[in-house]
CSV table of C-alpha atoms in Angstrom, one decimal:
chain,number,residue,atom,x,y,z
A,1,UNK,CA,10.7,-36.9,22.4
A,2,UNK,CA,11.2,-38.8,25.0
A,3,UNK,CA,15.1,-40.3,25.7
A,4,UNK,CA,17.1,-43.4,28.2
A,5,UNK,CA,20.8,-42.0,28.4
A,6,UNK,CA,23.4,-43.6,29.6
A,7,UNK,CA,27.7,-42.6,31.0
A,8,UNK,CA,30.1,-45.3,31.7
A,9,UNK,CA,33.4,-44.3,33.2
A,10,UNK,CA,36.1,-46.0,34.3
A,11,UNK,CA,39.5,-44.8,35.0
A,12,UNK,CA,42.1,-45.9,37.3
A,13,UNK,CA,43.8,-43.0,39.6
A,14,UNK,CA,47.2,-43.3,40.6
A,15,UNK,CA,46.2,-40.6,43.3
A,16,UNK,CA,43.4,-39.1,44.6
A,17,UNK,CA,42.2,-36.1,43.2
A,18,UNK,CA,39.0,-34.3,42.1
A,19,UNK,CA,37.5,-34.7,38.2
A,20,UNK,CA,35.4,-32.0,37.2
A,21,UNK,CA,32.6,-34.4,34.9
A,22,UNK,CA,29.8,-32.1,32.6
A,23,UNK,CA,27.2,-35.6,31.8
A,24,UNK,CA,24.0,-34.0,33.2
A,25,UNK,CA,21.6,-32.4,30.9
A,26,UNK,CA,20.8,-29.2,31.1
A,27,UNK,CA,17.4,-28.5,32.3
A,28,UNK,CA,16.5,-26.0,29.5
A,29,UNK,CA,13.0,-24.0,28.3
A,30,UNK,CA,12.4,-27.0,25.9
A,31,UNK,CA,13.9,-30.1,28.0
A,32,UNK,CA,13.1,-31.9,31.0
A,33,UNK,CA,14.8,-34.6,33.4
A,34,UNK,CA,12.0,-37.1,34.5
A,35,UNK,CA,14.5,-38.7,36.4
A,36,UNK,CA,18.0,-39.5,36.6
A,37,UNK,CA,20.6,-41.8,39.0
A,38,UNK,CA,24.5,-41.5,39.8
A,39,UNK,CA,25.9,-44.6,40.6
A,40,UNK,CA,29.5,-44.7,42.3
A,41,UNK,CA,32.1,-45.3,44.3
A,42,UNK,CA,31.3,-45.9,48.2
A,43,UNK,CA,34.0,-43.5,49.3
A,44,UNK,CA,33.8,-41.1,46.3
A,45,UNK,CA,32.3,-37.8,47.4
A,46,UNK,CA,30.1,-36.8,45.0
A,47,UNK,CA,29.1,-32.7,45.2
A,48,UNK,CA,26.9,-31.5,42.7
A,49,UNK,CA,26.2,-27.5,41.4
A,50,UNK,CA,23.5,-26.1,38.4
A,51,UNK,CA,23.8,-22.7,36.9
A,52,UNK,CA,20.2,-21.7,37.7
A,53,UNK,CA,21.1,-18.8,34.1
A,54,UNK,CA,21.5,-21.6,31.8
A,55,UNK,CA,20.3,-24.5,33.5
A,56,UNK,CA,23.6,-26.4,32.4
A,57,UNK,CA,25.0,-29.0,35.7
A,58,UNK,CA,27.9,-29.8,36.9
A,59,UNK,CA,29.7,-32.9,39.4
A,60,UNK,CA,32.4,-32.9,41.0
A,61,UNK,CA,34.1,-36.0,42.1
A,62,UNK,CA,36.6,-38.0,44.7
A,63,UNK,CA,38.7,-40.1,43.0
A,64,UNK,CA,41.4,-42.3,43.8
A,65,UNK,CA,42.2,-45.9,42.7
A,66,UNK,CA,40.2,-47.5,39.7
A,67,UNK,CA,36.7,-45.8,39.8
A,68,UNK,CA,33.7,-46.6,38.1
A,69,UNK,CA,31.0,-44.2,37.9
A,70,UNK,CA,27.9,-44.3,36.4
A,71,UNK,CA,25.3,-41.1,34.9
A,72,UNK,CA,21.5,-42.0,33.6
A,73,UNK,CA,18.8,-40.3,32.9
A,74,UNK,CA,15.1,-39.9,30.8
A,75,UNK,CA,15.2,-36.9,29.5
A,76,UNK,CA,11.7,-35.2,27.5
A,77,UNK,CA,12.5,-32.7,24.6
A,78,UNK,CA,10.5,-30.4,22.9
A,79,UNK,CA,10.9,-29.9,19.1
A,80,UNK,CA,12.5,-26.9,17.6
A,81,UNK,CA,12.8,-25.2,14.7
A,82,UNK,CA,15.9,-25.9,11.8
A,83,UNK,CA,15.5,-24.1,9.0
A,84,UNK,CA,17.5,-20.6,9.7
A,85,UNK,CA,18.0,-19.8,6.2
A,86,UNK,CA,16.2,-17.3,5.4
A,87,UNK,CA,16.8,-15.3,9.0
A,88,UNK,CA,18.5,-12.3,8.8
A,89,UNK,CA,21.3,-11.3,11.1
A,90,UNK,CA,22.1,-8.8,13.9
A,91,UNK,CA,24.5,-5.8,14.2
A,92,UNK,CA,27.0,-6.2,16.2
A,93,UNK,CA,25.7,-3.3,18.7
A,94,UNK,CA,22.2,-4.9,19.3
A,95,UNK,CA,23.7,-8.5,20.5
A,96,UNK,CA,22.9,-9.1,23.8
A,97,UNK,CA,25.7,-8.5,25.8
A,98,UNK,CA,25.9,-12.9,27.4
A,99,UNK,CA,25.9,-13.4,22.9
A,100,UNK,CA,28.9,-10.8,22.4
A,101,UNK,CA,31.7,-13.6,23.5
A,102,UNK,CA,31.0,-16.2,20.9
A,103,UNK,CA,32.3,-13.2,17.6
A,104,UNK,CA,35.7,-13.2,19.1
A,105,UNK,CA,38.0,-15.8,18.8
A,106,UNK,CA,39.1,-18.9,21.2
A,107,UNK,CA,41.2,-21.4,22.2
A,108,UNK,CA,40.0,-24.0,19.6
A,109,UNK,CA,38.1,-21.3,17.4
A,110,UNK,CA,41.2,-19.0,15.9
A,111,UNK,CA,38.5,-17.0,13.9
A,112,UNK,CA,40.7,-13.7,13.7
A,113,UNK,CA,43.2,-15.7,10.9
A,114,UNK,CA,39.8,-16.9,8.5
A,115,UNK,CA,39.0,-13.7,8.5
A,116,UNK,CA,40.2,-13.4,4.6
A,117,UNK,CA,38.4,-16.9,4.1
A,118,UNK,CA,35.4,-16.0,4.9
A,119,UNK,CA,35.3,-12.6,2.9
A,120,UNK,CA,36.7,-15.3,0.2
A,121,UNK,CA,33.7,-16.9,0.3
A,122,UNK,CA,30.6,-15.9,1.5
A,123,UNK,CA,31.2,-11.9,1.7
A,124,UNK,CA,28.4,-12.1,-1.0
A,125,UNK,CA,25.6,-13.4,1.6
A,126,UNK,CA,24.2,-12.7,4.8
A,127,UNK,CA,22.6,-13.8,7.7
A,128,UNK,CA,21.0,-17.1,7.8
A,129,UNK,CA,22.1,-17.3,4.0
A,130,UNK,CA,25.3,-16.6,5.2
A,131,UNK,CA,25.5,-19.6,8.1
A,132,UNK,CA,23.8,-22.0,5.8
A,133,UNK,CA,26.6,-21.6,2.8
A,134,UNK,CA,29.1,-21.9,5.8
A,135,UNK,CA,27.9,-25.2,7.4
A,136,UNK,CA,27.6,-26.7,3.3
A,137,UNK,CA,30.9,-25.6,2.9
A,138,UNK,CA,32.8,-27.3,6.3
A,139,UNK,CA,30.6,-30.3,5.1
A,140,UNK,CA,31.9,-30.6,1.9
A,141,UNK,CA,35.3,-29.5,2.6
A,142,UNK,CA,36.5,-32.4,5.8
A,143,UNK,CA,36.2,-35.8,6.1
A,144,UNK,CA,34.9,-37.6,9.1
A,145,UNK,CA,38.5,-39.7,10.1
A,146,UNK,CA,39.0,-40.2,13.8
A,147,UNK,CA,42.6,-40.3,14.9
A,148,UNK,CA,44.0,-37.1,13.0
A,149,UNK,CA,42.9,-34.7,15.3
A,150,UNK,CA,44.3,-34.9,18.7
A,151,UNK,CA,43.3,-32.8,21.8
A,152,UNK,CA,45.5,-30.0,20.9
A,153,UNK,CA,43.5,-29.4,17.3
A,154,UNK,CA,42.6,-26.5,16.3
A,155,UNK,CA,40.3,-25.3,13.5
A,156,UNK,CA,43.5,-24.1,11.9
A,157,UNK,CA,45.1,-27.3,11.6
A,158,UNK,CA,41.2,-29.0,11.0
A,159,UNK,CA,41.1,-26.9,7.3
A,160,UNK,CA,44.8,-28.0,6.8
A,161,UNK,CA,44.1,-31.7,7.6
A,162,UNK,CA,40.8,-31.6,5.9
A,163,UNK,CA,39.6,-34.4,8.4
A,164,UNK,CA,38.3,-34.6,11.4
A,165,UNK,CA,35.8,-35.5,14.5
A,166,UNK,CA,32.8,-33.7,15.3
A,167,UNK,CA,34.9,-31.1,17.4
A,168,UNK,CA,36.5,-30.4,14.4
A,169,UNK,CA,33.8,-29.8,11.8
A,170,UNK,CA,32.5,-27.7,14.8
A,171,UNK,CA,35.1,-25.9,15.3
A,172,UNK,CA,35.7,-25.0,11.8
A,173,UNK,CA,32.6,-24.0,11.7
A,174,UNK,CA,32.2,-21.9,14.7
A,175,UNK,CA,35.4,-20.2,13.7
A,176,UNK,CA,34.2,-19.3,10.2
A,177,UNK,CA,31.2,-17.8,11.4
A,178,UNK,CA,32.3,-16.3,13.5
A,179,UNK,CA,35.0,-14.6,11.1
A,180,UNK,CA,32.3,-13.8,9.3
A,181,UNK,CA,30.9,-11.9,12.4
A,182,UNK,CA,27.7,-14.6,13.1
A,183,UNK,CA,27.6,-15.2,16.4
A,184,UNK,CA,28.7,-19.1,17.5
A,185,UNK,CA,29.4,-21.7,20.0
A,186,UNK,CA,29.8,-25.2,20.6
A,187,UNK,CA,27.2,-27.3,22.2
A,188,UNK,CA,27.4,-30.6,23.9
A,189,UNK,CA,24.9,-32.8,23.9
A,190,UNK,CA,24.2,-37.0,24.0
A,191,UNK,CA,22.9,-38.3,20.1
A,192,UNK,CA,20.2,-40.5,19.0
A,193,UNK,CA,21.2,-43.0,16.2
A,194,UNK,CA,25.1,-41.6,16.4
A,195,UNK,CA,26.7,-45.0,15.6
A,196,UNK,CA,28.8,-45.6,17.2
A,197,UNK,CA,27.4,-44.4,20.0
A,198,UNK,CA,29.4,-41.3,21.9
A,199,UNK,CA,28.8,-37.6,22.7
A,200,UNK,CA,28.6,-35.2,20.3
A,201,UNK,CA,29.3,-31.4,19.5
A,202,UNK,CA,27.3,-30.1,17.2
A,203,UNK,CA,26.9,-25.8,16.9
A,204,UNK,CA,24.9,-23.1,17.8
A,205,UNK,CA,24.5,-19.8,15.0
A,206,UNK,CA,22.4,-16.5,16.7
A,207,UNK,CA,20.2,-15.3,13.8
A,208,UNK,CA,17.1,-13.2,14.9
A,209,UNK,CA,17.1,-12.9,18.5
A,210,UNK,CA,17.9,-17.0,19.1
A,211,UNK,CA,20.0,-19.5,18.6
A,212,UNK,CA,19.7,-22.2,15.7
A,213,UNK,CA,21.5,-25.9,16.2
A,214,UNK,CA,23.1,-26.8,13.4
A,215,UNK,CA,25.8,-30.6,12.6
A,216,UNK,CA,28.1,-30.0,10.6
A,217,UNK,CA,29.4,-33.5,10.0
A,218,UNK,CA,25.1,-34.8,9.3
A,219,UNK,CA,25.5,-37.8,11.5
A,220,UNK,CA,22.7,-37.5,13.8
A,221,UNK,CA,19.3,-35.8,13.8
A,222,UNK,CA,18.8,-32.8,15.5
A,223,UNK,CA,15.7,-33.8,17.1
A,224,UNK,CA,17.7,-36.7,18.5
A,225,UNK,CA,20.4,-34.5,20.5
A,226,UNK,CA,20.3,-34.8,24.1
A,227,UNK,CA,22.2,-30.6,25.4
A,228,UNK,CA,25.0,-31.0,28.4
A,229,UNK,CA,26.1,-27.8,27.8
A,230,UNK,CA,27.1,-25.0,25.7
A,231,UNK,CA,30.7,-22.8,25.4
A,232,UNK,CA,33.0,-21.3,23.4
A,233,UNK,CA,34.1,-24.7,22.1
A,234,UNK,CA,35.5,-27.9,23.1
A,235,UNK,CA,37.8,-26.4,26.3
A,236,UNK,CA,34.2,-25.1,27.6
A,237,UNK,CA,32.0,-28.5,27.4
A,238,UNK,CA,34.5,-31.6,28.2
A,239,UNK,CA,32.5,-34.2,29.6
A,240,UNK,CA,36.1,-34.4,32.2
A,241,UNK,CA,38.3,-32.8,33.2
A,242,UNK,CA,40.6,-34.6,35.8
A,243,UNK,CA,43.0,-32.8,38.3
A,244,UNK,CA,45.5,-35.4,38.4
A,245,UNK,CA,46.0,-37.6,36.6
A,246,UNK,CA,44.7,-41.1,35.4
A,247,UNK,CA,44.0,-44.1,33.0
A,248,UNK,CA,41.4,-45.1,31.5
A,249,UNK,CA,40.1,-48.4,31.7
A,250,UNK,CA,36.6,-48.1,29.4
A,251,UNK,CA,33.7,-45.6,28.8
A,252,UNK,CA,30.5,-46.1,27.2
A,253,UNK,CA,27.7,-44.1,26.1
A,254,UNK,CA,23.9,-45.0,25.5
A,255,UNK,CA,21.4,-43.0,24.1
A,256,UNK,CA,17.9,-44.7,23.5
A,257,UNK,CA,14.3,-43.1,22.6
A,258,UNK,CA,11.6,-44.0,24.4
A,259,UNK,CA,8.0,-43.8,23.7
A,260,UNK,CA,6.3,-40.5,24.5
A,261,UNK,CA,4.5,-39.6,27.5
A,262,UNK,CA,2.3,-38.0,25.2
A,263,UNK,CA,1.2,-41.7,23.3
A,264,UNK,CA,1.5,-43.3,26.7
A,265,UNK,CA,-1.3,-41.1,28.3
């Protein structure tokens, strides 16, 4: 599938500061960037960095005053399977070293506080069947409701409130999976058909030697996701970190599906 994406950010900076932007799609074996452009203020120096191990890309911007930043790209993605229900879990001792960290509690996913709940609700299941049950449980127990949570809300807050937005759904599913000994991580992505258009937080779980995508909100098709970054929770994949103070003036995100290259050929 081929997508056109765009991020537009307009902020007011009272004093000079640095801004870390995580809006560029990652380069992976299943995702290719065909073209991309940045539009930044003439005085705003942009420095870009790519992690060769993960394909994730970050940009630093020097910002001052009223700043408008626009990033746009065309991206091609390959379809991948999403039915993990029959997949076995790996023993902890057999997990790759870079997967082990996704079993541990993190800032927004205090999985050690949810182990009793995980045993009670999912203790009789294993592997993909357990993950599928957690995915369904989160969807059944939460209501999608903007404004209930904030940037400090954890999976425990979401469990108590019974409501939240995509990052809250993701955090609760991640915490429950880790509490059930299934490695899980947060993925930020552009999401085709998400209404209203926005960046989207989903989940990846490690089963049968690979990562599998899941969206506990069910709001966007998995094949319509354009991956940006993966991390322990939202703290690792925030699209913007401001090292100073700023006021939001406007921001928007757009994802459009284009005709595939194969169809054009």
